[in-house]
Amino acid sequence: MKTLAMISAAWLVLAAAALAQMEMPKPGPEHKKLEFFAGAWTLEGEMKASEMGPGGKVTEHEKCEWMEGEFFLVCHTDFKSTMGNGTSVSVMGYSTDDKAYNYREFNSWGEFVDSKGSVDGDTWTWINDEKEDGKVMKGRFTMKITSPTSYNFTYETSPDGTKWTTMLDGKATKGK
């Protein structure tokens, strides 16, 4: 038993030494593109009346900061709408395995959003599946960067991913 413990200890020492010699991973250029979203943002939009709820104003105050390592942005949001107020926590990153951006959000209404994203020039597009009353709908959130401190956004839904209906649109402005 003593020999087994000594062998295990030796392996642990060797593994620790190997890890100490490895260089820590560094964020790639895809991660750097997320820098645009770091900071404090105010989003103001107009929700369209639909079977999902009444129309009206939507306001969000969001603060996004890099997690240590700068692979992921962590965002905390307070929102107000005609459907009610709440908070959310989200994480944005890039998957080198999937070659896609990812966005995961959890809110105080008990909802969870898991989106895959892409960027084409100044336009970010996030796609997800939404479940409402047992039906699966596609969701698409599009962000068009209009300046270093603002973007316009649109949220659309579709039953099949081909015909889209606008549910929300507005503008986001970065604070100082």
Coordinates of C-alpha atoms in Angstrom, one line a residue:
M1 CA 0.0 0.0 0.0
K2 CA 2.9 2.3 0.8
T3 CA 4.4 1.7 -2.7
L4 CA 1.1 2.5 -4.3
A5 CA 0.9 5.8 -2.4
M6 CA 4.5 6.7 -3.4
I7 CA 3.8 5.9 -7.1
S8 CA 0.6 8.0 -7.0
A9 CA 2.5 10.9 -5.4
A10 CA 5.2 10.7 -8.0
W11 CA 2.6 10.8 -10.9
L12 CA 1.0 13.9 -9.3
V13 CA 4.4 15.6 -9.0
L14 CA 5.1 14.8 -12.7
A15 CA 1.7 16.0 -13.8
A16 CA 2.0 19.2 -11.9
A17 CA 5.5 19.9 -13.4
A18 CA 4.1 19.3 -16.9
L19 CA 1.2 21.6 -16.3
A20 CA 3.6 24.3 -14.9
Q21 CA 5.6 24.1 -18.1
M22 CA 2.5 24.4 -20.4
E23 CA 1.7 27.9 -21.6
M24 CA -1.8 29.0 -20.6
P25 CA -4.2 29.4 -23.6
K26 CA -4.7 32.9 -24.9
P27 CA -7.9 34.4 -26.4
G28 CA -7.9 34.4 -30.2
P29 CA -9.1 37.1 -32.6
E30 CA -12.7 35.8 -32.4
H31 CA -12.7 36.5 -28.7
K32 CA -11.3 40.0 -29.2
K33 CA -14.4 40.9 -31.4
L34 CA -16.5 40.5 -28.2
E35 CA -14.7 43.5 -26.7
F36 CA -17.3 45.8 -28.4
F37 CA -19.9 44.5 -25.9
A38 CA -17.8 45.1 -22.7
G39 CA -19.0 48.1 -20.6
A40 CA -22.3 49.6 -19.5
W41 CA -25.2 49.6 -22.0
T42 CA -28.7 51.0 -22.1
L43 CA -31.1 49.3 -24.5
E44 CA -34.4 51.0 -25.4
G45 CA -36.9 49.2 -27.6
E46 CA -40.5 48.7 -28.6
M47 CA -42.1 45.3 -28.2
K48 CA -44.8 44.5 -30.8
A49 CA -48.2 43.2 -29.5
S50 CA -48.5 39.5 -30.2
E51 CA -49.7 36.2 -28.7
M52 CA -46.6 36.4 -26.5
G53 CA -47.8 39.6 -24.8
P54 CA -48.8 43.2 -25.0
G55 CA -46.7 45.7 -27.0
G56 CA -44.9 48.6 -25.3
K57 CA -41.6 50.0 -24.2
V58 CA -38.7 47.8 -23.1
T59 CA -35.7 49.2 -21.3
E60 CA -32.5 47.3 -20.2
H61 CA -29.5 48.4 -18.3
E62 CA -26.7 46.0 -18.9
K63 CA -23.1 45.8 -17.6
C64 CA -20.7 43.4 -19.3
E65 CA -17.2 42.5 -18.0
W66 CA -14.5 40.1 -19.0
M67 CA -14.1 37.0 -16.9
E68 CA -10.5 36.4 -15.9
G69 CA -8.7 35.0 -19.0
E70 CA -10.8 37.2 -21.4
F71 CA -12.5 34.2 -23.1
F72 CA -16.0 35.1 -21.8
L73 CA -18.0 38.3 -21.2
V74 CA -20.3 38.1 -18.2
C75 CA -23.3 40.4 -18.3
H76 CA -25.7 41.5 -15.6
T77 CA -29.0 43.1 -16.8
D78 CA -32.0 44.8 -15.2
F79 CA -35.0 45.0 -17.5
K80 CA -38.4 46.7 -17.5
S81 CA -41.2 46.0 -19.9
T82 CA -45.0 46.0 -20.1
M83 CA -44.8 42.3 -19.3
G84 CA -43.0 42.9 -16.1
N85 CA -39.5 43.7 -14.7
G86 CA -36.6 41.4 -13.9
T87 CA -33.0 40.6 -14.0
S88 CA -30.7 38.3 -16.0
V89 CA -27.2 37.0 -16.1
S90 CA -25.6 36.1 -19.4
V91 CA -22.3 34.8 -20.7
M92 CA -20.9 35.4 -24.2
G93 CA -18.0 33.6 -25.7
Y94 CA -16.6 31.8 -28.7
S95 CA -16.3 28.1 -29.2
T96 CA -13.3 27.1 -31.2
D97 CA -14.7 23.6 -31.5
D98 CA -18.0 24.8 -33.0
K99 CA -16.4 27.8 -34.8
A100 CA -19.4 29.8 -33.5
Y101 CA -20.2 32.4 -30.9
N102 CA -22.4 31.4 -28.0
Y103 CA -24.7 33.3 -25.7
R104 CA -26.3 31.8 -22.6
E105 CA -28.8 33.8 -20.5
F106 CA -30.7 33.0 -17.3
N107 CA -33.4 35.4 -16.0
S108 CA -35.5 36.0 -13.0
W109 CA -38.6 34.7 -14.8
G110 CA -37.1 31.2 -14.8
E111 CA -36.2 31.4 -18.5
F112 CA -33.0 30.1 -20.1
V113 CA -31.8 31.1 -23.6
D114 CA -29.0 29.2 -25.4
S115 CA -28.0 30.9 -28.7
K116 CA -25.4 30.4 -31.4
G117 CA -24.0 33.5 -33.0
S118 CA -22.1 34.7 -36.0
V119 CA -20.7 38.0 -37.1
D120 CA -20.6 39.4 -40.7
G121 CA -18.9 42.8 -40.9
D122 CA -20.9 45.1 -38.6
T123 CA -23.8 42.7 -38.0
W124 CA -24.1 40.1 -35.3
T125 CA -26.8 37.4 -35.6
W126 CA -27.9 35.1 -32.7
I127 CA -30.2 32.1 -33.4
N128 CA -31.9 29.9 -30.8
D129 CA -34.9 27.6 -30.2
E130 CA -37.6 28.9 -27.9
K131 CA -40.3 26.7 -26.3
E132 CA -43.7 28.3 -25.7
D133 CA -46.7 26.3 -24.7
G134 CA -45.1 23.0 -25.9
K135 CA -44.3 24.5 -29.4
V136 CA -40.7 25.1 -30.5
M137 CA -40.1 28.4 -32.3
K138 CA -36.9 29.8 -33.8
G139 CA -35.6 33.1 -32.4
R140 CA -33.2 35.5 -34.1
F141 CA -31.6 38.5 -32.5
T142 CA -29.8 40.8 -34.9
M143 CA -27.4 43.6 -33.8
K144 CA -26.3 46.1 -36.4
I145 CA -23.4 48.2 -35.1
T146 CA -23.9 51.8 -36.0
S147 CA -20.9 53.4 -34.1
P148 CA -18.3 52.4 -31.6
T149 CA -20.9 53.1 -28.9
S150 CA -24.2 52.0 -30.4
Y151 CA -26.1 49.4 -32.3
N152 CA -29.6 48.8 -33.5
F153 CA -31.3 45.5 -32.6
T154 CA -34.2 43.4 -33.8
Y155 CA -35.7 40.2 -32.3
E156 CA -37.7 38.0 -34.6
T157 CA -39.5 34.6 -34.2
S158 CA -40.3 32.0 -36.8
P159 CA -42.2 28.7 -36.6
D160 CA -39.9 27.1 -39.2
G161 CA -36.8 29.4 -39.6
T162 CA -38.0 30.8 -43.0
K163 CA -40.7 33.3 -42.3
W164 CA -39.8 35.8 -39.6
T165 CA -42.0 38.1 -37.5
T166 CA -40.5 41.1 -35.7
M167 CA -41.3 41.0 -32.0
L168 CA -38.9 43.7 -30.7
D169 CA -36.7 46.4 -32.2
G170 CA -34.7 49.3 -30.7
K171 CA -31.3 50.9 -30.1
A172 CA -28.5 50.2 -27.6
T173 CA -26.1 52.9 -26.4
K174 CA -22.9 52.4 -24.5
G175 CA -22.4 54.5 -21.4
K176 CA -19.3 56.4 -20.5

